[in-house]
Coordinates of C-alpha atoms in Angstrom, one line a residue:
Chain D
X1 CA -11.9 12.5 -4.1
X2 CA -11.9 9.2 -6.0
X3 CA -13.0 6.2 -4.0
X4 CA -12.3 2.6 -4.6
X5 CA -14.8 0.4 -2.8
X6 CA -13.5 -3.0 -2.0
X7 CA -15.7 -5.9 -0.9
X8 CA -16.0 -8.0 1.1
X9 CA -13.9 -6.5 3.9
X10 CA -13.4 -9.9 5.5
X11 CA -13.8 -13.5 4.3
X12 CA -13.1 -16.7 6.1
X13 CA -13.6 -19.9 4.1
X14 CA -12.6 -23.6 4.0
X15 CA -9.7 -24.8 2.0
X16 CA -10.8 -25.8 -1.5
X17 CA -13.6 -23.3 -1.9
X18 CA -13.7 -20.6 -4.5
X19 CA -14.0 -16.9 -3.8
X20 CA -14.2 -13.5 -5.5
X21 CA -13.1 -10.1 -4.2
X22 CA -14.4 -6.9 -5.9
X23 CA -13.1 -3.4 -6.3
X24 CA -15.5 -0.8 -7.7
X25 CA -15.3 2.9 -8.5
X26 CA -17.4 5.5 -10.2
X27 CA -14.3 6.8 -11.9
X28 CA -12.1 5.5 -14.6
X29 CA -8.6 4.3 -14.0
X30 CA -5.7 4.0 -16.4
X31 CA -4.6 0.8 -14.7
X32 CA -5.4 -1.1 -11.6
X33 CA -3.1 -3.1 -9.3
X34 CA -3.7 -5.9 -6.9
X35 CA -1.4 -6.5 -3.9
X36 CA -1.2 -9.1 -1.2
X37 CA 0.0 -8.4 2.3
X38 CA 1.0 -11.1 4.7
X39 CA 1.0 -10.4 8.5
X40 CA 4.0 -8.4 9.5
X41 CA 5.1 -7.6 6.0
X42 CA 4.5 -4.8 3.4
X43 CA 2.1 -5.3 0.4
X44 CA 3.6 -7.1 -2.6
X45 CA 2.3 -6.6 -6.1
X46 CA 0.4 -9.5 -7.7
X47 CA -0.7 -8.1 -11.0
X48 CA -1.4 -4.9 -12.9
X49 CA -4.3 -4.7 -15.4
X50 CA -4.3 -2.0 -18.0
X51 CA -6.8 -2.7 -20.8
X52 CA -10.6 -2.7 -20.3
X53 CA -11.8 -6.3 -20.3
X54 CA -8.3 -7.6 -19.6
X55 CA -8.0 -11.0 -17.8
X56 CA -4.8 -12.1 -16.2
X57 CA -4.1 -15.4 -14.5
X58 CA -1.6 -16.2 -11.8
X59 CA -1.9 -19.9 -11.1
X60 CA -5.3 -20.2 -9.2
X61 CA -5.8 -16.4 -9.2
X62 CA -7.8 -14.7 -12.0
X63 CA -7.8 -11.0 -12.2
X64 CA -10.3 -9.1 -14.4
X65 CA -10.4 -5.4 -15.3
X66 CA -13.9 -4.1 -16.2
X67 CA -14.7 -3.0 -19.7
X68 CA -15.1 0.6 -18.6
X69 CA -12.0 0.4 -16.4
X70 CA -14.0 1.4 -13.3
X71 CA -13.9 -2.0 -11.6
X72 CA -11.9 -5.1 -11.1
X73 CA -12.3 -8.6 -9.6
X74 CA -10.0 -11.2 -8.1
X75 CA -11.2 -14.8 -8.2
X76 CA -9.4 -17.5 -6.4
X77 CA -10.1 -21.1 -7.3
X78 CA -9.7 -23.9 -4.8
X79 CA -8.3 -21.6 -2.1
X80 CA -5.3 -22.8 -0.1
X81 CA -4.2 -21.8 3.4
X82 CA -1.2 -20.1 1.8
X83 CA -3.6 -17.7 0.1
X84 CA -4.4 -16.2 3.6
X85 CA -3.6 -12.5 3.7
X86 CA -4.8 -9.0 3.1
X87 CA -5.7 -8.3 -0.5
X88 CA -5.5 -4.7 -1.7
X89 CA -6.6 -3.1 -4.9
X90 CA -5.2 0.3 -6.1
X91 CA -6.2 2.4 -9.1
X92 CA -3.9 4.7 -11.0
X93 CA -4.6 7.9 -12.9
X94 CA -2.1 9.1 -15.5
X95 CA -2.3 12.6 -14.1
X96 CA -1.5 11.7 -10.5
X97 CA 1.5 10.4 -8.7
X98 CA -0.7 8.7 -6.2
X99 CA -2.6 5.5 -6.3
X100 CA -6.2 5.3 -5.0
X101 CA -6.4 2.4 -2.5
X102 CA -9.2 0.1 -1.6
X103 CA -9.6 -0.6 2.2
X104 CA -8.6 -4.2 1.7
X105 CA -10.1 -7.7 2.0
X106 CA -8.8 -9.8 4.8
X107 CA -8.9 -13.4 3.6
X108 CA -8.5 -16.4 5.9
X109 CA -8.4 -19.9 4.4
X110 CA -9.0 -22.6 7.0
X111 CA -7.4 -26.0 6.5
Chain S
X1 CA 16.5 -7.6 -6.0
X2 CA 14.4 -4.6 -5.2
X3 CA 14.7 -3.4 -1.7
X4 CA 13.0 -0.9 0.6
X5 CA 14.4 -0.9 4.0
X6 CA 12.8 0.6 7.1
X7 CA 15.2 1.2 9.9
X8 CA 12.9 0.2 12.8
X9 CA 10.4 -2.6 12.9
X10 CA 9.0 -2.0 16.3
X11 CA 9.1 1.2 18.4
X12 CA 7.5 2.3 21.6
X13 CA 7.6 6.0 22.3
X14 CA 6.1 8.3 25.0
X15 CA 3.5 11.0 24.2
X16 CA 5.3 14.2 23.2
X17 CA 8.5 12.5 22.1
X18 CA 10.0 13.3 18.7
X19 CA 10.1 10.2 16.5
X20 CA 12.1 9.6 13.3
X21 CA 11.2 6.8 10.9
X22 CA 13.9 6.2 8.3
X23 CA 13.5 4.6 4.9
X24 CA 16.1 3.7 2.2
X25 CA 15.5 2.3 -1.2
X26 CA 18.2 0.8 -3.5
X27 CA 16.3 1.1 -6.9
X28 CA 17.1 4.7 -7.8
X29 CA 13.3 5.4 -7.8
X30 CA 12.1 9.0 -8.1
X31 CA 9.0 8.6 -6.0
X32 CA 8.9 7.7 -2.3
X33 CA 5.9 7.5 -0.1
X34 CA 4.9 7.2 3.6
X35 CA 1.6 5.5 4.4
X36 CA 0.0 4.6 7.6
X37 CA -2.1 1.5 7.8
X38 CA -4.9 1.0 10.4
X39 CA -7.4 -1.9 10.5
X40 CA -10.5 -1.2 8.3
X41 CA -9.0 2.0 6.9
X42 CA -6.6 0.6 4.4
X43 CA -3.5 2.5 3.4
X44 CA -3.6 6.3 3.9
X45 CA -1.0 8.5 2.3
X46 CA 0.8 10.8 4.7
X47 CA 3.4 12.4 2.4
X48 CA 5.1 11.6 -0.8
X49 CA 8.1 12.9 -2.6
X50 CA 8.8 12.9 -6.4
X51 CA 12.3 14.2 -6.3
X52 CA 15.1 15.1 -3.9
X53 CA 14.0 18.0 -1.5
X54 CA 10.5 17.9 -3.0
X55 CA 7.5 16.8 -0.9
X56 CA 3.8 16.8 -1.2
X57 CA 1.1 16.4 1.4
X58 CA -1.0 13.3 1.1
X59 CA -4.4 12.7 2.7
X60 CA -3.4 12.9 6.4
X61 CA -0.3 15.1 6.8
X62 CA -1.3 16.7 10.1
X63 CA 1.2 15.9 12.9
X64 CA 3.9 14.7 10.5
X65 CA 6.7 16.1 8.5
X66 CA 9.2 14.5 6.0
X67 CA 12.7 15.0 4.7
X68 CA 14.3 13.9 1.5
X69 CA 17.8 15.1 1.4
X70 CA 19.1 12.3 -0.8
X71 CA 17.2 10.3 -3.5
X72 CA 17.5 7.0 -1.7
X73 CA 16.3 8.2 1.7
X74 CA 12.9 9.4 2.9
X75 CA 12.4 10.2 6.5
X76 CA 9.1 10.6 8.4
X77 CA 9.1 12.8 11.5
X78 CA 6.6 13.0 14.3
X79 CA 7.4 16.2 16.0
X80 CA 5.4 15.4 19.1
X81 CA 4.0 11.9 19.1
X82 CA 0.5 11.4 20.3
X83 CA -1.4 8.2 21.1
X84 CA -3.6 8.5 18.0
X85 CA -0.4 8.1 15.9
X86 CA -0.1 4.5 17.1
X87 CA -0.1 2.6 13.9
X88 CA 1.8 0.6 11.3
X89 CA 3.8 2.9 9.0
X90 CA 4.8 1.8 5.5
X91 CA 7.4 3.3 3.4
X92 CA 7.3 2.7 -0.4
X93 CA 9.0 3.7 -3.6
X94 CA 8.2 3.6 -7.3
X95 CA 9.4 4.9 -10.7
X96 CA 7.9 8.2 -11.7
X97 CA 4.5 7.3 -13.2
X98 CA 1.5 6.5 -10.9
X99 CA 0.8 3.2 -12.7
X100 CA 4.2 1.7 -11.9
X101 CA 4.7 -0.9 -9.3
X102 CA 5.0 0.4 -5.8
X103 CA 7.6 -1.5 -3.6
X104 CA 7.0 -1.5 0.1
X105 CA 9.2 -1.9 3.1
X106 CA 8.3 -4.3 5.8
X107 CA 6.6 -1.7 7.9
X108 CA 7.3 0.0 11.3
X109 CA 5.0 -0.7 14.1
X110 CA 4.8 2.4 16.3
X111 CA 3.1 2.4 19.7
X112 CA 2.8 5.8 21.5
X113 CA 2.0 5.4 25.2

């Protein structure tokens, strides 16, 4: 079974700090998605990365797909309280209907 | 706008009761999924369906069944609810390929007492 290790599991930082969340696997994915889930809601897609080495930016969020397409990172610059939530990564294989999910990173940004 | 609607947000059921969780999507998606989400365990796939009347077991199908009689509707059934099925249940849908965006409902919080 493919695994997607996500770290850290929990992060609580002050507003204005930077942070990075990691997703790592020993297997290769055709694409990798990042979702954010707010309390009481379902996850919502933030970005999909497809090409090895790809970098995508969404305002203060920077997503990178590893060159070998086995890992990905999410970097948040100058975190805001509105960034608080559960961040989930999910890897896709072309041969599979299913996504492989990381366990999530619970992020709390304190004002 | 894309929409996945779960019929019940919060339910409290007794051990042994039969529980139905309903989900409807309005995007004409082929794939539909049921996940449960527990703290520290992430999303675990219970069942998915890639077409009407088709279903496939996910990682944790025991104690659950599903029904997909129409393309837009995917139901999760707990034949005899148990306390270890207390969880948040998420329905989702997507177009056919695994790399496509998954759209989630708001979730159903089930407590079995």
